[in-house]
Short mmCIF file of C-alpha atoms in Angstrom, two decimals:
data_model
loop_
_atom_site.label_atom_id
_atom_site.label_comp_id
_atom_site.label_asym_id
_atom_site.label_seq_id
_atom_site.Cartn_x
_atom_site.Cartn_y
_atom_site.Cartn_z
CA ASP A 1 -94.57 -157.82 -50.18
CA GLY A 2 -92.70 -159.18 -52.99
CA VAL A 3 -92.06 -155.80 -54.68
CA HIS A 4 -88.39 -154.67 -55.21
CA PRO A 5 -87.50 -151.73 -53.49
CA LYS A 6 -86.21 -149.97 -56.57
CA ALA A 7 -89.28 -150.94 -58.50
CA SER A 8 -91.39 -149.53 -55.52
CA GLY A 9 -89.37 -146.26 -55.67
CA ARG A 10 -89.82 -146.01 -59.40
CA ALA A 11 -93.51 -146.45 -58.76
CA LYS A 12 -93.60 -143.69 -56.18
CA MET A 13 -91.91 -141.34 -58.28
CA ALA A 14 -93.93 -141.88 -61.34
CA ALA A 15 -97.15 -141.46 -59.02
CA ASN A 16 -95.73 -138.06 -57.87
CA TRP A 17 -95.17 -137.25 -61.28
CA ALA A 18 -98.44 -137.97 -62.33
CA ASN A 19 -99.91 -135.87 -59.38
CA ALA A 20 -97.66 -132.97 -60.17
CA LEU A 21 -99.13 -133.03 -63.88
CA GLN A 22 -102.66 -133.56 -62.97
CA PRO A 23 -103.56 -129.72 -62.66
CA GLN A 24 -101.83 -129.23 -65.90
CA LEU A 25 -103.54 -131.90 -67.59
CA GLN A 26 -106.80 -130.80 -66.27
CA ALA A 27 -106.21 -127.32 -67.36
CA ASN A 28 -105.70 -128.50 -70.91
CA ASN A 29 -108.73 -130.62 -71.11
CA VAL A 30 -110.88 -127.78 -72.09
CA ALA A 31 -113.56 -127.72 -74.67
CA ASP A 32 -113.50 -125.75 -77.83
CA GLN A 33 -115.00 -122.17 -77.63
CA VAL A 34 -116.46 -119.68 -80.19
CA VAL A 35 -114.37 -116.47 -80.52
CA LEU A 36 -116.16 -113.51 -82.26
CA VAL A 37 -114.28 -111.11 -84.47
CA GLU A 38 -115.27 -107.55 -85.66
CA PRO A 39 -114.69 -106.64 -89.33
CA ASN A 40 -112.26 -103.90 -87.94
CA GLY A 41 -109.94 -106.68 -86.42
CA ARG A 42 -111.11 -106.44 -82.85
CA TRP A 43 -111.34 -109.99 -81.24
CA HIS A 44 -113.70 -110.94 -78.38
CA LEU A 45 -113.25 -113.77 -75.86
CA ARG A 46 -116.38 -114.68 -74.23
CA ILE A 47 -115.93 -115.29 -70.35
CA GLU A 48 -119.40 -116.07 -68.92
CA GLY A 49 -120.44 -113.52 -66.31
CA GLN A 50 -117.68 -110.96 -67.17
CA ALA A 51 -116.88 -108.53 -69.78
CA ASP A 52 -115.36 -109.91 -72.90
CA ARG A 53 -111.67 -110.15 -73.09
CA THR A 54 -110.61 -108.15 -76.52
CA PHE A 55 -107.61 -107.52 -78.39
CA TRP A 56 -106.91 -106.32 -82.00
CA TYR A 57 -105.23 -108.32 -84.76
CA GLY A 58 -105.26 -107.92 -88.29
CA ALA A 59 -106.65 -105.27 -90.52
CA PRO A 60 -110.25 -104.34 -92.02
CA GLY A 61 -110.82 -106.95 -94.81
CA ASP A 62 -108.70 -109.48 -93.34
CA VAL A 63 -109.97 -113.20 -92.69
CA PRO A 64 -109.72 -113.98 -89.15
CA LEU A 65 -108.03 -117.23 -88.37
CA PHE A 66 -107.74 -119.31 -85.02
CA GLY A 67 -105.51 -122.24 -84.64
CA ASP A 68 -102.71 -124.05 -82.61
CA TRP A 69 -99.81 -122.99 -84.92
CA ASP A 70 -97.07 -124.47 -82.61
CA GLY A 71 -98.50 -127.35 -81.00
CA ASP A 72 -98.65 -126.18 -77.40
CA GLY A 73 -102.55 -127.06 -77.08
CA LEU A 74 -103.88 -123.68 -77.35
CA SER A 75 -105.22 -121.75 -80.21
CA THR A 76 -104.09 -118.24 -81.09
CA PRO A 77 -104.80 -115.48 -83.94
CA GLY A 78 -104.05 -115.39 -87.29
CA ALA A 79 -105.15 -113.43 -90.39
CA TRP A 80 -105.30 -114.14 -94.16
CA ARG A 81 -104.98 -110.98 -96.23
CA PRO A 82 -105.94 -111.26 -99.81
CA GLY A 83 -103.78 -109.07 -102.32
CA ALA A 84 -103.09 -108.64 -105.90
CA GLY A 85 -100.18 -111.02 -105.37
CA GLY A 86 -101.81 -113.66 -103.54
CA GLY A 87 -103.31 -114.48 -100.30
CA PHE A 88 -100.73 -113.66 -97.47
CA ALA A 89 -101.04 -115.36 -93.93
CA TYR A 90 -99.86 -113.92 -90.70
CA LEU A 91 -100.19 -115.95 -87.67
CA THR A 92 -99.16 -115.29 -84.11
CA ASN A 93 -98.58 -117.62 -81.00
CA ALA A 94 -99.59 -114.68 -78.57
CA LEU A 95 -102.91 -114.12 -76.90
CA PRO A 96 -102.86 -110.88 -74.94
CA ALA A 97 -104.81 -110.09 -71.93
CA ASN A 98 -106.11 -106.69 -73.68
CA GLY A 99 -104.43 -104.71 -76.35
CA THR A 100 -102.82 -105.48 -79.66
CA VAL A 101 -100.88 -108.65 -80.81
CA GLY A 102 -97.33 -108.25 -81.54
CA VAL A 103 -95.23 -109.24 -84.52
CA ALA A 104 -96.63 -112.70 -86.31
CA GLN A 105 -94.45 -115.76 -85.71
CA PHE A 106 -95.48 -117.11 -89.18
CA ASP A 107 -95.71 -115.11 -92.45
CA PHE A 108 -96.24 -116.86 -95.88
CA PHE A 109 -98.00 -116.90 -98.97
CA PHE A 110 -100.81 -119.46 -99.45
CA GLY A 111 -103.70 -119.24 -102.04
CA ILE A 112 -105.08 -116.41 -104.30
CA PRO A 113 -107.66 -113.66 -103.95
CA GLY A 114 -111.24 -115.35 -104.11
CA ASP A 115 -110.01 -118.44 -102.18
CA GLN A 116 -111.75 -119.38 -99.01
CA VAL A 117 -109.17 -120.06 -96.27
CA PHE A 118 -109.75 -122.40 -93.22
CA VAL A 119 -107.88 -124.08 -90.54
CA GLY A 120 -107.12 -127.63 -89.48
CA ASP A 121 -104.63 -130.38 -88.57
CA TRP A 122 -104.10 -132.40 -91.79
CA ASN A 123 -101.45 -134.78 -90.63
CA GLY A 124 -101.93 -135.35 -86.98
CA ASP A 125 -98.94 -133.42 -85.51
CA ASN A 126 -101.09 -131.32 -83.27
CA LYS A 127 -100.16 -128.07 -85.18
CA ASP A 128 -102.93 -126.43 -87.06
CA THR A 129 -101.93 -125.24 -90.59
CA LEU A 130 -104.19 -123.88 -93.61
CA GLY A 131 -106.52 -124.98 -96.29
CA ILE A 132 -108.21 -123.16 -99.02
CA ASN A 133 -111.26 -123.91 -101.01
CA ARG A 134 -111.41 -122.61 -104.65
CA GLY A 135 -114.64 -123.36 -106.06
CA GLY A 136 -114.81 -127.04 -104.56
CA ARG A 137 -111.13 -127.73 -105.24
CA ILE A 138 -109.40 -128.14 -101.84
CA PHE A 139 -105.60 -127.41 -101.17
CA LEU A 140 -103.91 -128.02 -98.02
CA THR A 141 -100.68 -127.38 -96.48
CA ASP A 142 -98.78 -128.86 -93.44
CA THR A 143 -96.35 -125.97 -93.34
CA ASN A 144 -96.59 -122.60 -91.47
CA GLY A 145 -93.96 -120.60 -93.09
CA SER A 146 -91.77 -117.77 -92.14
CA GLY A 147 -90.03 -115.07 -94.01
CA GLY A 148 -92.65 -114.26 -96.42
CA GLY A 149 -92.15 -117.03 -98.99
CA ALA A 150 -94.82 -119.43 -100.20
CA VAL A 151 -95.53 -122.66 -98.68
CA PRO A 152 -96.17 -126.02 -100.33
CA THR A 153 -99.44 -127.75 -101.10
CA ASN A 154 -99.33 -131.26 -99.70
CA TYR A 155 -102.92 -132.31 -100.62
CA ASP A 156 -104.81 -131.40 -103.62
CA PHE A 157 -108.32 -132.71 -103.87
CA PHE A 158 -111.95 -131.98 -105.18
CA PHE A 159 -114.89 -131.85 -102.45
CA GLY A 160 -118.15 -130.10 -102.82
CA VAL A 161 -119.22 -127.45 -105.39
CA PRO A 162 -118.77 -123.86 -105.89
CA GLY A 163 -120.58 -121.82 -103.10
CA ASP A 164 -119.75 -124.35 -100.39
CA ARG A 165 -117.74 -123.28 -97.61
CA ALA A 166 -114.88 -125.63 -96.19
CA PHE A 167 -113.87 -126.00 -92.44
CA GLY A 168 -111.33 -128.35 -90.72
CA GLY A 169 -112.43 -130.72 -88.17
CA ASP A 170 -112.12 -134.16 -86.91
CA ALA A 171 -115.30 -135.96 -87.24
CA ASP A 172 -114.21 -139.44 -86.44
CA GLY A 173 -111.82 -138.72 -83.48
CA ASN A 174 -108.86 -140.26 -85.17
CA GLY A 175 -106.53 -137.08 -84.35
CA ARG A 176 -106.28 -135.74 -87.70
CA ASP A 177 -108.88 -133.12 -89.15
CA GLY A 178 -110.89 -133.90 -92.28
CA VAL A 179 -113.04 -131.38 -94.16
CA PHE A 180 -116.68 -130.10 -93.25
CA LEU A 181 -118.28 -128.48 -95.96
CA TYR A 182 -121.35 -125.85 -95.28
CA ARG A 183 -123.76 -125.33 -97.86
CA GLU A 184 -125.19 -121.91 -96.87
CA SER A 185 -128.03 -121.90 -99.33
CA SER A 186 -129.59 -124.84 -97.47
CA GLY A 187 -127.83 -125.65 -94.16
CA PHE A 188 -126.54 -128.89 -95.12
CA VAL A 189 -123.38 -130.15 -93.93
CA TYR A 190 -121.13 -132.59 -95.92
CA TYR A 191 -118.00 -134.04 -94.21
CA THR A 192 -114.96 -136.37 -95.18
CA ASN A 193 -112.61 -138.10 -92.99
CA GLN A 194 -109.95 -138.37 -95.85
CA THR A 195 -107.52 -135.71 -97.31
CA PRO A 196 -106.27 -137.41 -100.34
CA THR A 197 -103.24 -136.06 -102.22
CA SER A 198 -105.34 -136.00 -105.46
CA GLY A 199 -108.71 -137.05 -106.97
CA VAL A 200 -111.87 -136.71 -105.23
CA ALA A 201 -112.58 -137.00 -101.45
CA PRO A 202 -115.39 -139.31 -100.35
CA THR A 203 -118.26 -138.01 -98.41
CA ALA A 204 -118.61 -139.81 -95.00
CA ASP A 205 -122.06 -138.56 -94.31
CA THR A 206 -124.30 -135.46 -94.36
CA PHE A 207 -126.80 -133.82 -91.94
CA PHE A 208 -128.67 -130.47 -91.52
CA PHE A 209 -127.75 -127.70 -89.11
CA GLY A 210 -128.67 -124.10 -89.39
CA SER A 211 -130.39 -122.04 -91.98
CA SER A 212 -129.25 -119.86 -94.94
CA SER A 213 -126.85 -117.12 -94.05
CA ASP A 214 -125.78 -118.90 -90.89
CA GLN A 215 -122.11 -118.74 -90.36
CA PHE A 216 -120.52 -122.15 -89.69
CA MET A 217 -117.71 -123.33 -87.54
CA ALA A 218 -116.70 -126.73 -86.16
CA GLY A 219 -115.17 -127.71 -82.81
CA ASP A 220 -115.03 -130.16 -79.94
CA TRP A 221 -117.48 -128.53 -77.75
CA ASN A 222 -117.91 -131.31 -75.29
CA GLU A 223 -114.46 -132.68 -74.91
CA ASP A 224 -115.18 -136.01 -76.62
CA GLY A 225 -112.42 -136.03 -79.07
CA VAL A 226 -114.87 -135.22 -82.03
CA ASP A 227 -115.59 -132.11 -83.69
CA SER A 228 -119.05 -131.10 -84.43
CA ALA A 229 -120.96 -128.23 -85.87
CA GLY A 230 -121.64 -124.75 -84.65
CA ILE A 231 -123.20 -121.75 -86.01
CA TYR A 232 -123.22 -118.05 -85.52
CA ARG A 233 -126.43 -116.59 -86.25
CA SER A 234 -125.81 -112.69 -86.98
CA SER A 235 -129.55 -112.00 -87.53
CA ASN A 236 -130.36 -112.67 -83.79
CA THR A 237 -126.82 -112.66 -82.41
CA THR A 238 -126.99 -116.23 -81.02
CA VAL A 239 -124.56 -119.20 -81.18
CA TYR A 240 -125.90 -122.55 -81.38
CA LEU A 241 -123.49 -125.75 -80.95
CA SER A 242 -124.39 -129.41 -81.73
CA ASN A 243 -122.43 -132.39 -80.22
CA THR A 244 -123.49 -134.68 -82.73
CA ASN A 245 -122.78 -135.27 -86.34
CA ALA A 246 -126.17 -136.77 -87.52
CA SER A 247 -126.21 -139.03 -90.50
CA GLY A 248 -128.33 -139.62 -93.71
CA GLY A 249 -129.21 -135.92 -93.94
CA ALA A 250 -130.89 -135.86 -90.74
CA PRO A 251 -131.15 -132.73 -88.40
CA ALA A 252 -128.35 -132.27 -85.80
CA PRO A 253 -129.68 -131.37 -82.33
CA THR A 254 -128.86 -128.05 -80.86
CA ASP A 255 -126.98 -128.83 -77.31
CA ILE A 256 -125.99 -125.48 -76.32
CA SER A 257 -127.04 -121.97 -77.37
CA TYR A 258 -126.42 -118.44 -75.94
CA SER A 259 -126.81 -114.70 -77.03
CA TRP A 260 -123.65 -112.78 -77.85
CA GLY A 261 -122.01 -110.31 -80.23
CA SER A 262 -123.32 -108.11 -82.66
CA PRO A 263 -124.64 -108.26 -86.25
CA GLY A 264 -121.87 -108.66 -88.64
CA TRP A 265 -119.06 -110.14 -86.47
CA LEU A 266 -117.36 -113.18 -87.69
CA PRO A 267 -116.91 -116.59 -85.82
CA VAL A 268 -114.00 -118.69 -85.46
CA SER A 269 -113.35 -121.55 -82.90
CA GLY A 270 -110.70 -123.25 -81.10
CA ARG A 271 -109.11 -123.98 -77.43
CA TRP A 272 -107.81 -120.70 -75.88
CA GLN A 273 -108.09 -121.28 -72.14
#
């Protein structure tokens, strides 16, 4: 057939490896999911048709975080604890079936009390790290530290106004997260695809999703490689997700909605299956 025997053997070996890896690749091809956290630190993972998978992580007053801290393709819990000396982060690579998560693999200082903390992959290394929003000034780090020390700020820029809430998300599908801003007073979303080291980040576009007092999150709900908007409406305990980042201030459509949770629970998002 004109194919060298060694080349044919290598092709068959490559095909065998591809077939062997296919179940793993399919398992990793999972959309982001919404996770709800009670104020007391009890986490809920939704499994349709079954009881929630629950565990405890953090303490009352902690800000729940959810991210892929080690680059294995799966999100695991974190907590940010404001205190007199600053903001202390505890991040774990464990996701237990039930019960309590053990010792955090990463523990470090980042931010100060009053900051709003959020999660994203700012440099495209497939590992999530933290960002903080300080009244419209954004600080991002590429480092998850350990040993209790402070981590460096790699990006320091302005985006949004006081009162906006910031969230990491990849709105253009380039493999690096930019920043979504949710203006809770109006339900308007602003996002940038850039994370400059200084100056002002340009607004890529704006759209409307949700209403006042909704709790925003961003995620890739349909596995298209692009993050879009989601909200948890505590007043009627309903999750609303959109697969489209609308433009020009237009409303984004609701593509998925379901009832879940209880009033006062906090939403985070990521890939845990």
